[in-house]
Short mmCIF file of C-alpha atoms and ligand atoms in Angstrom, two decimals:
data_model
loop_
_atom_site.label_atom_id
_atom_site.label_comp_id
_atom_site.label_asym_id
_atom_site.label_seq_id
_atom_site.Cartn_x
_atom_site.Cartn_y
_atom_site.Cartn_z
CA UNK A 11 -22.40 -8.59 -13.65
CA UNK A 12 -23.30 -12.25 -15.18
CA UNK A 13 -20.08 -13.28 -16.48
CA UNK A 14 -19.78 -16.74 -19.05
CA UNK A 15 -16.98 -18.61 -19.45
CA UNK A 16 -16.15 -21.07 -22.04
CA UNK A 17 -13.42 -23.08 -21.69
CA UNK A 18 -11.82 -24.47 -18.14
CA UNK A 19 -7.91 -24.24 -18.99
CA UNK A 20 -5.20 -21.99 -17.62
CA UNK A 21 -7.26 -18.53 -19.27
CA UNK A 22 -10.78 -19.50 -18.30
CA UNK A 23 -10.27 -21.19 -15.03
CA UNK A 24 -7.98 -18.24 -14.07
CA UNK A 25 -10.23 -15.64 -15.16
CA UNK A 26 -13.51 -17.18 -14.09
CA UNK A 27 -12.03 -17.54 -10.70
CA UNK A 28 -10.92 -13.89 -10.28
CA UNK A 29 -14.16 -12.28 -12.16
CA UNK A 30 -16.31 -14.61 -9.17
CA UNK A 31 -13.36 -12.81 -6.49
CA UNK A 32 -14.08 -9.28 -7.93
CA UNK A 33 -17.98 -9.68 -7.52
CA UNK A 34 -19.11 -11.30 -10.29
CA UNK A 35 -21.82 -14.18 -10.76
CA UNK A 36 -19.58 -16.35 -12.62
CA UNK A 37 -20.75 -19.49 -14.97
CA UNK A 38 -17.42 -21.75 -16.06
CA UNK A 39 -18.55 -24.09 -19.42
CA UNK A 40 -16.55 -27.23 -20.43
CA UNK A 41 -17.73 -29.89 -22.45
CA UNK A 42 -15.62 -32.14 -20.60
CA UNK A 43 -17.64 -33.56 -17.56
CA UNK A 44 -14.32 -34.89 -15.93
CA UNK A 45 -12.55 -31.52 -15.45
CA UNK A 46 -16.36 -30.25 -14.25
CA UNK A 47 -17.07 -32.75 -12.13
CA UNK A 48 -13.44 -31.87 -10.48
CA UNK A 49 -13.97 -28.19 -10.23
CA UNK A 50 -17.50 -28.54 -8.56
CA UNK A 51 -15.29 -31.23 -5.84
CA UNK A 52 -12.67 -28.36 -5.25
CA UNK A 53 -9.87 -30.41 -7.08
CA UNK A 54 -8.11 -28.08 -9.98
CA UNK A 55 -7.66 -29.47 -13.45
CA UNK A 56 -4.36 -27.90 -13.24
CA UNK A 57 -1.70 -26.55 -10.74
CA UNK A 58 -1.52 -23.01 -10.41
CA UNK A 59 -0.39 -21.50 -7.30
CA UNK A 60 -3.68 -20.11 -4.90
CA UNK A 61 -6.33 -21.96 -7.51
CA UNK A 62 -8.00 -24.52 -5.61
CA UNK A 63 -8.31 -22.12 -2.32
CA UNK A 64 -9.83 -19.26 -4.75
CA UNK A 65 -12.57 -21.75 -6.47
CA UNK A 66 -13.38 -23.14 -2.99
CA UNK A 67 -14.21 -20.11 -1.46
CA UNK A 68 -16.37 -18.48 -4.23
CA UNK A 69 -18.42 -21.39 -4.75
CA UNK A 70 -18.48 -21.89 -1.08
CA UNK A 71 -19.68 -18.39 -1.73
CA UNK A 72 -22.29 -19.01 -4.57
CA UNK A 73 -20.32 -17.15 -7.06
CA UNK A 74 -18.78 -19.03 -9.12
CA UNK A 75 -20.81 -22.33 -10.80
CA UNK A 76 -19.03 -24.62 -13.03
CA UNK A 77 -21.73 -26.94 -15.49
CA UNK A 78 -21.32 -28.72 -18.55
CA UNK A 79 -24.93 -27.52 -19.56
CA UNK A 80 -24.30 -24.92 -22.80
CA UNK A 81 -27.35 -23.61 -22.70
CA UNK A 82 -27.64 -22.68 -19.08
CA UNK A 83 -24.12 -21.39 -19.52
CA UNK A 84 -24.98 -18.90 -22.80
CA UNK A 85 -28.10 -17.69 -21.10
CA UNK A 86 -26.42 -16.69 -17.74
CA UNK A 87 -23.82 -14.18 -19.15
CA UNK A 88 -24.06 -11.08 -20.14
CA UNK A 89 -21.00 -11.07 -21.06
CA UNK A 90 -19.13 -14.45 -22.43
CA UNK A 91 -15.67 -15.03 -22.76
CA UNK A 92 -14.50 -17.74 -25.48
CA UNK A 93 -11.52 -18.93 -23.75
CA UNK A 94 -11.04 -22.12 -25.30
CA UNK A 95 -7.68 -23.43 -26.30
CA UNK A 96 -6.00 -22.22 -29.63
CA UNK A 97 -3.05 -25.00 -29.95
CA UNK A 98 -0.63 -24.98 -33.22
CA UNK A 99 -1.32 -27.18 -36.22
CA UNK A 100 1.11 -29.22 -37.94
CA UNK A 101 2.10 -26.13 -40.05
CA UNK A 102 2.77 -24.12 -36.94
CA UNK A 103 -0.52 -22.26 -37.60
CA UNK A 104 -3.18 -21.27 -34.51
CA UNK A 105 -6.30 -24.44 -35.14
CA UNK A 106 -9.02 -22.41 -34.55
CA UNK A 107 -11.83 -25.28 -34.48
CA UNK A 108 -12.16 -25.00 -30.85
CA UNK A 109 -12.91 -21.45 -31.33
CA UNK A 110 -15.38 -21.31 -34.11
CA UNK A 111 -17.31 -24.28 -32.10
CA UNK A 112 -17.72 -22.03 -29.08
CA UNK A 113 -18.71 -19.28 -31.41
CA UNK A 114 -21.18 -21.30 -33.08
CA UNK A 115 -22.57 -23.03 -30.07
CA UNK A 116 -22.78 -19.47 -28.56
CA UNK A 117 -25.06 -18.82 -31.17
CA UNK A 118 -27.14 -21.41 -31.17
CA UNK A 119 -27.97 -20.88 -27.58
CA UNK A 120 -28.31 -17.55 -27.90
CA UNK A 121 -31.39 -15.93 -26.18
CA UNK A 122 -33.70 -13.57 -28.91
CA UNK A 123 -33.11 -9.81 -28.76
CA UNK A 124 -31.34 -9.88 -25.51
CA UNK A 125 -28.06 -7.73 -25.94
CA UNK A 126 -25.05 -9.95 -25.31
CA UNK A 127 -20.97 -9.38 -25.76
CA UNK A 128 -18.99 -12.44 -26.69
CA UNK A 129 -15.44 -11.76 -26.12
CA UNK A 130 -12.75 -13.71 -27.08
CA UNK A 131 -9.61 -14.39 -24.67
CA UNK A 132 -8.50 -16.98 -26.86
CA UNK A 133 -5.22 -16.09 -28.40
CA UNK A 134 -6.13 -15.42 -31.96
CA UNK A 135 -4.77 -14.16 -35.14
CA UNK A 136 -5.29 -10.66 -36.47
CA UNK A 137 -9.06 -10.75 -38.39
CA UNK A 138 -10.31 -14.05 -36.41
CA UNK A 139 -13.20 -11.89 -34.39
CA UNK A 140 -14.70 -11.08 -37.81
CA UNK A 141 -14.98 -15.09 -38.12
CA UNK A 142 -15.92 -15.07 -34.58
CA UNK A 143 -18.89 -12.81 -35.54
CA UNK A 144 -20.05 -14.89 -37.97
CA UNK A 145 -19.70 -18.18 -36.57
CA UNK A 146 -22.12 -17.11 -33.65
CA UNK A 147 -24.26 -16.03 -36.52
CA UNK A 148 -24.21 -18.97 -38.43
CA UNK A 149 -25.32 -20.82 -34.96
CA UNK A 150 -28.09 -18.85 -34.04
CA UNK A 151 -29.61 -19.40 -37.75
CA UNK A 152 -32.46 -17.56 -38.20
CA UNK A 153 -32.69 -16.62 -34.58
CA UNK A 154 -32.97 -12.70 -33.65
CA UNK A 155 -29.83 -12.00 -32.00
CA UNK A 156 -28.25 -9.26 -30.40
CA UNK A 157 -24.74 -9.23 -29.84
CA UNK A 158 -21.08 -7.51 -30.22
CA UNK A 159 -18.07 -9.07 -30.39
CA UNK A 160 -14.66 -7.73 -28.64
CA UNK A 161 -11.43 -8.84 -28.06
CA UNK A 162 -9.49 -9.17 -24.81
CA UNK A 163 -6.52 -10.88 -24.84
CA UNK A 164 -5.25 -12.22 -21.56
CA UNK A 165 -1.59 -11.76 -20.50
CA UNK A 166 -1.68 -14.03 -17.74
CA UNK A 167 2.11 -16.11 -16.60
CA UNK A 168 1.21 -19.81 -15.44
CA UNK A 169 2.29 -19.65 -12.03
CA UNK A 170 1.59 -16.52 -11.43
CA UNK A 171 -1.52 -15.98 -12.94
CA UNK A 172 -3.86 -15.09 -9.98
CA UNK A 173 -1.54 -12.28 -9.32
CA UNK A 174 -1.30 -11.17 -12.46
CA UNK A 175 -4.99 -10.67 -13.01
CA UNK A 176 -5.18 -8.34 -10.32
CA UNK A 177 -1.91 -6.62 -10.90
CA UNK A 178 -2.13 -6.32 -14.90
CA UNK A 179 -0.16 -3.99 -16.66
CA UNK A 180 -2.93 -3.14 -18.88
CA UNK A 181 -6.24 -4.31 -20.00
CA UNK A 182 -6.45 -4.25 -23.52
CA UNK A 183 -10.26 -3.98 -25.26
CA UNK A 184 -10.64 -4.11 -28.75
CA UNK A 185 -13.58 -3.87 -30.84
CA UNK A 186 -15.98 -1.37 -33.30
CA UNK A 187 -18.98 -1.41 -30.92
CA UNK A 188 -18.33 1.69 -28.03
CA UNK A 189 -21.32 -0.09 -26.60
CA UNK A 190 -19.98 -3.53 -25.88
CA UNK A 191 -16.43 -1.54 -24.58
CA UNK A 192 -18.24 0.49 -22.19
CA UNK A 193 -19.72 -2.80 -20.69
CA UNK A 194 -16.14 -4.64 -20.59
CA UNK A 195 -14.97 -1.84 -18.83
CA UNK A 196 -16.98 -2.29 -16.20
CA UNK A 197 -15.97 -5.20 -15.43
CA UNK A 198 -12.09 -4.15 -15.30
CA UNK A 199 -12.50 -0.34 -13.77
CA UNK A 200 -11.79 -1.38 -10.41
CA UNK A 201 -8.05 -1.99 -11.20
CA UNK A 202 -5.75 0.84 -11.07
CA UNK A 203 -4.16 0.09 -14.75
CA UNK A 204 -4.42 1.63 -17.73
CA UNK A 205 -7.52 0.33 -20.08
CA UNK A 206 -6.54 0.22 -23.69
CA UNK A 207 -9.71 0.48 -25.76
CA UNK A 208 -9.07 0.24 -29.66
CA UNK A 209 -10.34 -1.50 -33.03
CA UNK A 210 -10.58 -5.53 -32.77
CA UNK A 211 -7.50 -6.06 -35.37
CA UNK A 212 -5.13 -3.89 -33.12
CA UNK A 213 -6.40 -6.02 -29.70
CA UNK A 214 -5.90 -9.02 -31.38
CA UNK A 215 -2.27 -8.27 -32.73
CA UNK A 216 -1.42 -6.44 -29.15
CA UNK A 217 -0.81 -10.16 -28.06
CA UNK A 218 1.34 -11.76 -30.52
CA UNK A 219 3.47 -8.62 -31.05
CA UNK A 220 4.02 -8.56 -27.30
CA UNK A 221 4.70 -12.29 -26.72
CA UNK A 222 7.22 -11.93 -29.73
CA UNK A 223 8.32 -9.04 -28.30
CA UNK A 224 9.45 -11.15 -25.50
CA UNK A 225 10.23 -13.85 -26.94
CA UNK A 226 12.90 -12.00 -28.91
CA UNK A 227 14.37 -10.47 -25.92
CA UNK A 228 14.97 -14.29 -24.65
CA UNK A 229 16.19 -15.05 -28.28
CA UNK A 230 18.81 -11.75 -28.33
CA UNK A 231 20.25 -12.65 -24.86
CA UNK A 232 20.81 -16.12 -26.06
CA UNK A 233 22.66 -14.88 -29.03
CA UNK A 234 24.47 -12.13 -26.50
CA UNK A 235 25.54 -15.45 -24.39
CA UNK A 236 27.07 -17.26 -27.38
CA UNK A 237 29.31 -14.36 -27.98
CA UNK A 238 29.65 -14.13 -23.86
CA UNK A 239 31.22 -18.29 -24.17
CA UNK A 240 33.20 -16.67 -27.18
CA UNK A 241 34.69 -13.59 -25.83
CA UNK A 242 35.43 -14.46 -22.39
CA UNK A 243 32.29 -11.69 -21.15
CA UNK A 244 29.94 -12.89 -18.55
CA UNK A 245 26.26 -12.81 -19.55
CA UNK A 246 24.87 -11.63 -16.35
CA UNK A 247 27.33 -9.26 -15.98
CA UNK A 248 25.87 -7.96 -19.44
CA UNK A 249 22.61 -8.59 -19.14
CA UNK A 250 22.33 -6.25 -15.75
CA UNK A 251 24.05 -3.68 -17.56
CA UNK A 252 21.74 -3.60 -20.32
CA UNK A 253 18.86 -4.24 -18.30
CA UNK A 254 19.47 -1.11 -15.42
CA UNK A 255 18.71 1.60 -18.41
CA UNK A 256 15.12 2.04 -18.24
CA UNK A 257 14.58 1.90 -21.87
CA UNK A 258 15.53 -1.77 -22.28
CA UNK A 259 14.68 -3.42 -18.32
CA UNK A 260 15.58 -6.03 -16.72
CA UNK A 261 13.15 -8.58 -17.32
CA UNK A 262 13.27 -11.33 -19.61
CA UNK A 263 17.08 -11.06 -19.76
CA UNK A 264 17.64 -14.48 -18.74
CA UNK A 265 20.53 -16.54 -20.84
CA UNK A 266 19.17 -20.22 -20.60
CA UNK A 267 17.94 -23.04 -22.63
CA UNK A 268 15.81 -21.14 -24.89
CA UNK A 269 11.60 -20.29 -24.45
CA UNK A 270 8.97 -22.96 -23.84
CA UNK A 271 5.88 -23.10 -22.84
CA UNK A 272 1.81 -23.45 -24.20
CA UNK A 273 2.39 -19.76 -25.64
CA UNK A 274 5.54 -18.35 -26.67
CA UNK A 275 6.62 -21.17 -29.32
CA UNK A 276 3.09 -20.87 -30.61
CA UNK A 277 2.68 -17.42 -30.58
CA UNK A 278 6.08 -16.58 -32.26
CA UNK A 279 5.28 -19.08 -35.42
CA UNK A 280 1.66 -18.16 -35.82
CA UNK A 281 2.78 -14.93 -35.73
CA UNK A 282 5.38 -15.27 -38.68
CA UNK A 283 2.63 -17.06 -40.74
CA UNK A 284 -0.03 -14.10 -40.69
CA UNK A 285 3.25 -11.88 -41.60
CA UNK A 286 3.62 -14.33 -44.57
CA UNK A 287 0.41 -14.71 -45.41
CA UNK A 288 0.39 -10.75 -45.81
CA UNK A 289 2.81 -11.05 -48.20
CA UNK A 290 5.50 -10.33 -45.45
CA UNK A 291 8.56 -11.79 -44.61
CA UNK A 292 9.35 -11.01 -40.73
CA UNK A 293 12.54 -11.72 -41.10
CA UNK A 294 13.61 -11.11 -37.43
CA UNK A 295 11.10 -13.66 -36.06
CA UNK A 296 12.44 -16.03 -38.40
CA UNK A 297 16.09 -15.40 -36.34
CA UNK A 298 14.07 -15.33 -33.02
CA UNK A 299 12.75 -19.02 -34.02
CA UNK A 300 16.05 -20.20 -35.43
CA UNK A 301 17.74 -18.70 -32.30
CA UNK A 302 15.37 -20.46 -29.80
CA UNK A 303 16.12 -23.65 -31.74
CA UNK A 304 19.92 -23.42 -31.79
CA UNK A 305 20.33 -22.59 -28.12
CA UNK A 306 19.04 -25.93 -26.69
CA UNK A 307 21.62 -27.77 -28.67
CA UNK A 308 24.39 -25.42 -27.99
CA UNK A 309 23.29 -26.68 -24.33
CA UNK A 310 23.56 -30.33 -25.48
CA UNK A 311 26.97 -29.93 -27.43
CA UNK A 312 28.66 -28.63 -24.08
CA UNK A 313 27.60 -32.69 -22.62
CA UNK A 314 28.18 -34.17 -26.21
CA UNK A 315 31.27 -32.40 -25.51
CA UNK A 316 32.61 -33.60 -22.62
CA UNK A 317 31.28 -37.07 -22.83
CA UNK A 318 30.71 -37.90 -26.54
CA UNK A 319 27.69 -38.42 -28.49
CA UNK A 320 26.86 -41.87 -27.22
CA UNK A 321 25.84 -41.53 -23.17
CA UNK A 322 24.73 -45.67 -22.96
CA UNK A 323 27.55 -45.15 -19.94
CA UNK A 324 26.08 -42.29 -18.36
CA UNK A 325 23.94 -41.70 -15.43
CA UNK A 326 22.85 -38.00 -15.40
CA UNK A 327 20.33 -36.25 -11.89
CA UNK A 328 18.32 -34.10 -14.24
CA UNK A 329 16.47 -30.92 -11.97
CA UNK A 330 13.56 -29.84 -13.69
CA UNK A 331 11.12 -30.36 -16.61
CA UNK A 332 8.40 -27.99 -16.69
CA UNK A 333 9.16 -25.85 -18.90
CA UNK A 334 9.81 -22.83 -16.51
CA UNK A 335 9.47 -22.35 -12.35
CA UNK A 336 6.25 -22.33 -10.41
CA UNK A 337 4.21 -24.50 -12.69
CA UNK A 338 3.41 -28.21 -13.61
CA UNK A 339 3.55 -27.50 -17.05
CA UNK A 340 5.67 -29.09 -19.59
CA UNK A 341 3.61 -28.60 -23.15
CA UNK A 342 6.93 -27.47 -25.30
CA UNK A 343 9.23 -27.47 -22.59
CA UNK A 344 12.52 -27.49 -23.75
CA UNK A 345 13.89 -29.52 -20.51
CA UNK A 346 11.61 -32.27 -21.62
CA UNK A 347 13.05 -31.80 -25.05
CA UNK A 348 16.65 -31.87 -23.99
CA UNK A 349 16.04 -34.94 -21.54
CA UNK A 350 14.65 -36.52 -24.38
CA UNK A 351 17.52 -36.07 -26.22
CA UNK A 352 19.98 -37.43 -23.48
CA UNK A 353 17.90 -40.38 -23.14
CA UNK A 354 18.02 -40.91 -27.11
CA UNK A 355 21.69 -40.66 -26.83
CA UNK A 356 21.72 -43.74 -24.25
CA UNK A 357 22.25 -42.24 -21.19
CA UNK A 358 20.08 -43.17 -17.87
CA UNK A 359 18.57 -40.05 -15.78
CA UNK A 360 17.70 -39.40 -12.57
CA UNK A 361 14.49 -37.00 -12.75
CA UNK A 362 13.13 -34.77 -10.02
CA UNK A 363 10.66 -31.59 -10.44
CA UNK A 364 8.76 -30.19 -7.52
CA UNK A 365 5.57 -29.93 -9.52
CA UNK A 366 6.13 -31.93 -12.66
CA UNK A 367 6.59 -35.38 -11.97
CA UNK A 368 3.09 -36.21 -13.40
CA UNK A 369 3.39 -34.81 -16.78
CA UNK A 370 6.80 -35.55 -17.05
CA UNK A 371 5.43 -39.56 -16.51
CA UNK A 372 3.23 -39.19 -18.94
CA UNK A 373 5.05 -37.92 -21.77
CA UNK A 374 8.21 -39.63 -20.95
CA UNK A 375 7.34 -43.37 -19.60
CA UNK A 376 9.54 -45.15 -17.52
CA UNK A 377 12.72 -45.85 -19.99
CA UNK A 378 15.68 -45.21 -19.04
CA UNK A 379 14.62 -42.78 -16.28
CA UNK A 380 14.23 -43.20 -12.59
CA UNK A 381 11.45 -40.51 -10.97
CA UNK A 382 13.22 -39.48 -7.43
CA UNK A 383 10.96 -37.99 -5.09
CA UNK A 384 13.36 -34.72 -3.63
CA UNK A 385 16.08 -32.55 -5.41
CA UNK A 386 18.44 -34.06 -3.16
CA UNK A 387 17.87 -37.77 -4.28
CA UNK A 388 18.89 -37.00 -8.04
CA UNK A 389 22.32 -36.26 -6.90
CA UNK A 390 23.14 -40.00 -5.83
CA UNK A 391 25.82 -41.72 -8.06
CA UNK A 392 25.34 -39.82 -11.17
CA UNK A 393 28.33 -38.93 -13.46
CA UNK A 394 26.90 -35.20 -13.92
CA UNK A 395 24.00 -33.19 -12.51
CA UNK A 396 21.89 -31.18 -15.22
CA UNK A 397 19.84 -28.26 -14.82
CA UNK A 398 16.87 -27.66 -16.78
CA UNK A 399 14.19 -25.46 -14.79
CA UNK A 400 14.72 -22.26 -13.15
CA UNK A 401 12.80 -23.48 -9.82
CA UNK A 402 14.53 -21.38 -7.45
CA UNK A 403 14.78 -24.40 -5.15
CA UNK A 404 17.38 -25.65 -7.04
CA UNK A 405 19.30 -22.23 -6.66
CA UNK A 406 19.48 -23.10 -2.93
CA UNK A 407 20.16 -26.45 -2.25
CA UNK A 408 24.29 -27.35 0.04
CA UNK A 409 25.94 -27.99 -3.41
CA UNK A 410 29.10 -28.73 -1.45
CA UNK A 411 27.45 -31.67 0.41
CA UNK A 412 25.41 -32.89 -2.34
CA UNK A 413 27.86 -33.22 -5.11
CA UNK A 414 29.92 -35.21 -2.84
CA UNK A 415 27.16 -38.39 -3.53
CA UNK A 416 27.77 -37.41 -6.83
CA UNK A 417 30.62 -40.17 -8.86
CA UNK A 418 32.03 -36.66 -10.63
CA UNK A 419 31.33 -33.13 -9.77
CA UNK A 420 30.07 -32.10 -13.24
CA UNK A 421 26.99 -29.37 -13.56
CA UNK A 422 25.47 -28.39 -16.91
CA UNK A 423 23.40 -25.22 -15.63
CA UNK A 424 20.94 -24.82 -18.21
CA UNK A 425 19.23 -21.71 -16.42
CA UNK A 426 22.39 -20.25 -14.65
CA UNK A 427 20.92 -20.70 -11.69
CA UNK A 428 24.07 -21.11 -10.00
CA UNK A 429 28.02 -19.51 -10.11
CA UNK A 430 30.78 -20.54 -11.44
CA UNK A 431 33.36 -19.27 -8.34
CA UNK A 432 31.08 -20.82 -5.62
CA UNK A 433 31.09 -24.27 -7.51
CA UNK A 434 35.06 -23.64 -8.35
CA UNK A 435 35.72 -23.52 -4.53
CA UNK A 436 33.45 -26.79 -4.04
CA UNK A 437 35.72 -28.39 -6.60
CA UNK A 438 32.71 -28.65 -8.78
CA UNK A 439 33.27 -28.85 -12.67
CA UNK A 440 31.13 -26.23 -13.56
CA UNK A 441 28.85 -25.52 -17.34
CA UNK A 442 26.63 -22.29 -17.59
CA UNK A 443 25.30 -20.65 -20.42
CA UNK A 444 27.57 -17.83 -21.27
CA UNK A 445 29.25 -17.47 -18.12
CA UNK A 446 33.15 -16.42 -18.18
CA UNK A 447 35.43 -18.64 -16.32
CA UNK A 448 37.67 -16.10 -14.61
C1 UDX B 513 3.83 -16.02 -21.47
C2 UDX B 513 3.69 -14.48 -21.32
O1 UDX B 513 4.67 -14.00 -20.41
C3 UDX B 513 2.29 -14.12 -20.87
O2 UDX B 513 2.14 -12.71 -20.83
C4 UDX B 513 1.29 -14.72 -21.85
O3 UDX B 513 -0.04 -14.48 -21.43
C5 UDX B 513 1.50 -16.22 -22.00
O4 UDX B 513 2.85 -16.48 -22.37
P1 UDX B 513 4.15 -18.09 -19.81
O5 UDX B 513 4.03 -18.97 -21.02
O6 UDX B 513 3.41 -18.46 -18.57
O7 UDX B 513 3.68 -16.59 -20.18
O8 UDX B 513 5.70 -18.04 -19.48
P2 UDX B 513 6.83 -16.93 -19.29
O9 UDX B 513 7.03 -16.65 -17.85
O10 UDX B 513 6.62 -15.77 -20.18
O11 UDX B 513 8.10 -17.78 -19.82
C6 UDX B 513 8.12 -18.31 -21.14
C7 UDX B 513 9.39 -19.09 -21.40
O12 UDX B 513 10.52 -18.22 -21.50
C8 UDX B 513 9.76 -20.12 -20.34
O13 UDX B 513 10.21 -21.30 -20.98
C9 UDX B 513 10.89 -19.47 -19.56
O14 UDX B 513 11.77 -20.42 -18.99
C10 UDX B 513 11.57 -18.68 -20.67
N1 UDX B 513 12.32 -17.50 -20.19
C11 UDX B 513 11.66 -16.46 -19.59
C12 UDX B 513 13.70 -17.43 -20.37
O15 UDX B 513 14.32 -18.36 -20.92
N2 UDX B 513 14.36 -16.31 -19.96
C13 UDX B 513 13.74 -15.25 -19.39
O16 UDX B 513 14.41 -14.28 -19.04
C14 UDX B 513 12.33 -15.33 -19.18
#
C-alpha cells in the first residue's frame, strides 16, 4: 500500500519506518529540510534504539523516501497519517496548529475524486477529527475531494518503540466510514493483536484515558510509598504483592520521582481540561497531577534534609536526566527538573547520562555543572551521589569501589534502583523512595 506520513518525530519516523519494514511504499513529509536532509544521509533526528539501521535498510531498499515536497508527499499515499506534534499550551491545553496545518495542507494538495484516508496519529482531544475533516476541506477549497478521516492513536514507548509497533497490544481504529476502516486494516492484519474498530470520539479518548490510566498507577504507588517512608512498609515489597494478582499487574508499579516525559504530563492535563470543559470535574486526575507534583519534592526534602536548603557547599554526581531509561529524551523530565532545582539551591553537580548528555547541554548550559563522560567519573569527590534515571546501568555498577572516591557515602535513589541492605553492608548512607530501613 502507498503509505504518507506527515511529520518526522518519535510517531512518524517510528511508524514510517516500520510501515516501509512491513511492505509498504512509504513517503515521510517534514517541512523542515534539516531533519530531511538527515534522514535521506542515514543520520536519525532522534535516538531510538534500532532507528538508523531500520531507515538504512528500507531506503537502501527503495521503500521508504523521505522529501520535504507536500505535494509529492499528499499524492503518493493512499493512506496519510498526520503525525505531527501536539505539544501543551501555556494553559496545559493540546496546541493543535500543527495539526490543522497538516490537515489543511492535506487538502490543498489533494488529488480530485481520488479516494484518500487521512488518519490522524497525533494525540488529540475527543471531537478534534471532526476539525480534522474540515480543515482538509477548507484546504482543498473548491476542489472535488474524496476522502475519510480515522483515528489511530499510536501507543508507542520511546525506547522501545520499534518493538512495540510490531508487538502492540492492540490497534485501535476509529472512525464513521466502514470503508476507510477496512483499508486501515489492511495495513495492520498481519499482526497477531486484537484490532479495535469503533466511532472516531471513542479512538480518540482510548489514548488519553489509557495514558491517565497509567499515569495514575505511577501517581497511586507514589502515594503508597509516602505511607511505605511513614509506616515502616517497603514499597517493593508492596508493590509485588499488589502487582502478582492478575487484575492489577505488575507494570507501572514503580515508586520513583514521579512521570515525565513528551506524553504523560501532557496527556494527563489535556485530559482534565476536556473533562472541564464538559462541565466535569475529574477530580481524581486532579490528585494524579497534584501527586506527580508533590513526589519530586518529597525527593528533594530528603537532600534539603540532610544538608539544608542552601547546597553553595555541595558537590553532588547526578546519574541520569532523560526523563526515563533507553532514550535521549528529556522534554518534562523530572531529573532535569530536580537537577535544576539542586543547582538553584547552590550546589555544583557532576552529570553523566548514557544517552542524554546533548539535551541535557542544551537545556541546562554549563553553570554550575561539570558533563563527565562515564557513570563511574560522577562518583569522584562528591559529598552525595543522586539518582535520577532508571538506566539499568546504573543498577549495576561496584558500588563498594565507587563510593569509596566518593568524600561521603550518601545515595538519594530517586528510581530505587538499588537496596538498602547491600549499600548498608558497603557502609553506604542510603535514601530510596519508600523503602523500609530494617
Ligand atoms: C508513554 C506510554 O507508555 C505510551 O503508550 C504512549 O504512547 C506515550 O507515553 P513514554 O512517554 O515513552 O510512553 O514513557 P513510559 O515508559 O510510559 O514512562 C513515562 C514516565 O513514567 C517516565 O518518566 C517513567 O520514568 C515513569 N514511570 C514509568 C515511573 O515513574 N514508574 C513506572 O513504573 C513506569
Amino acid at each position: 500500500m502507498k503509505i504518507t506520513i506527515i511529520g518526522t518525530g518519535y510517531v512518524g519516523l517510528v511508524s514510517g519506518a516500520v510501515f516501509a519494514d512491513w511492505g509498504h511504499e512509504v513517503m515521510c513529509l517534514d517541512i523542515v529540510d534539516k531533519k530531511i536532509e538527515m534522514i535521506k544521509k542515514g543520520v536519525m533526528p532522534i535516538y531510538e534504539e534500532g532507528l538508523e539501521e531500520l531507515v538504512d535498510r528500507v531506503q537502501k531498499e527503495g521503500r521508504f523516501v523521505a522529501t520535504t515536497d507536500y505535494k509529492k508527499a499528499v499524492e503518493h499515499g493512499e493512506i496519510i497519517f498526520i503525525c505531527v506534534g501536539t505539544p501543551s499550551n501555556e494553559s496545559g491545553a493540546a496546541d493543535l496548529s500543527y495539526v490543522f496545518k497538516a490537515s489543511e495542507s492535506i487538502g490543498k494538495y489533494l488529488p480530485e475524486n481520488d479516494y484518500r484516508v487521512v488518519v490522524t496519529k497525533s494525540t488529540v482531544p475527543v471531537n478534534t477529527n471532526n476539525s480534522v475533516k474540515e480543515s482538509v476541506k477548507k484546504g482543498a477549497g473548491s476542489k472535488k475531494i474524496d476522502f475519510d478521516v480515522v483515528s489511530n492513536p499510536e501507543f508507542l514507548r520511546e525506547g522501545t518503540s520499534i518493538y512495540d509497533a510490531n508487538n502492540t497490544d492492540r490497534v485501535v481504529i476509529g472512525s464513521s466510514s466502514e470503508k476507510a476502516l477496512d483499508k486501515l486494516e489492511e495495513i495492520y492484519k498481519h499482526l497477531e493483536t486484537e484490532i479495535v474498530r469503533t466511532d472516531l470520539q471513542s479512538a480518540e479518548l482510548i489514548k488519553y484515558a489509557a495514558n491517565a490510566f497509567l499515569a495514575t498507577k505511577i501517581s497511586f504507588i507514589n502515594e503508597i510509598s509516602q505511607i511505605c517512608e511513614r509506616t515502616g512498609a517497603d514499597v517493593k515489597a508492596v508493590a509485588r504483592g499488589m502487582g502478582l494478582d492478575k487484575r492489577i499487574g505488575p507494570k507501572f508499579l514503580n515508586a520513583g520521582i514521579g512521570y515525565g516525559g513528551s506524553c504523560f504530563p501532557k496527556d494527563v492535563e489535556a485530559l482534565y481540561r476536556t473533562s472541564s470543559q464538559n462541565f466535569y470535574d475529574f477530580r481524581l486526575l486532579r490528585g494524579v497531577m497534584d501527586a506527580n507534583e508533590r513526589q519530586k519534592i518529597y525527593f528533594v526534602e530528603k537532600i534539603w534534609n540532610k544538608y539544608g536548603e542552601n547546597l553553595s557547599d555541595k558537590t553532588f554526581g547526578v546519574l541520569g536526566v532523560a526523563f526515563k531509561n533507553d532514550t535521549d529524551d528529556v522534554r518534562k523530565s523530572v531529573a532535569l527538573e530536580i537537577v535544576k532545582i539542586l543547582r538553584g539551591a547552590g550546589a555544583h553537580i557532576k552529570l553523566y547520562d548514557p544517552a542524554a548528555m546533548k539535551n541535557a547541554k542544551k537545556s541546562l548550559g554549563n553553570d554550575y555543572i561539570s558533563y563527565m563522560d562515564s557513570s563511574e567519573a560522577v562518583f569522584d569527590e562528591v559529598d552525595a551521589l543522586v539518582i535520577l534515571t532508571e538506566w539499568q546501568e546504573f543498577a549495576s555498577l561496584d558500588y563498594a569501589d565507587l563510593t569509596t572516591r566518593m568524600n561521603d557515602k550518601v545515595v538519594f535513589d530517586g528510581r530505587n534502583l538499588l537496596e538498602p541492605e547491600e549499600m548498608q553492608k558497603v557502609g553506604v548512607e542510603y535514601y530510596g523512595i519508600g523503602r523500609s530501613k530494617h
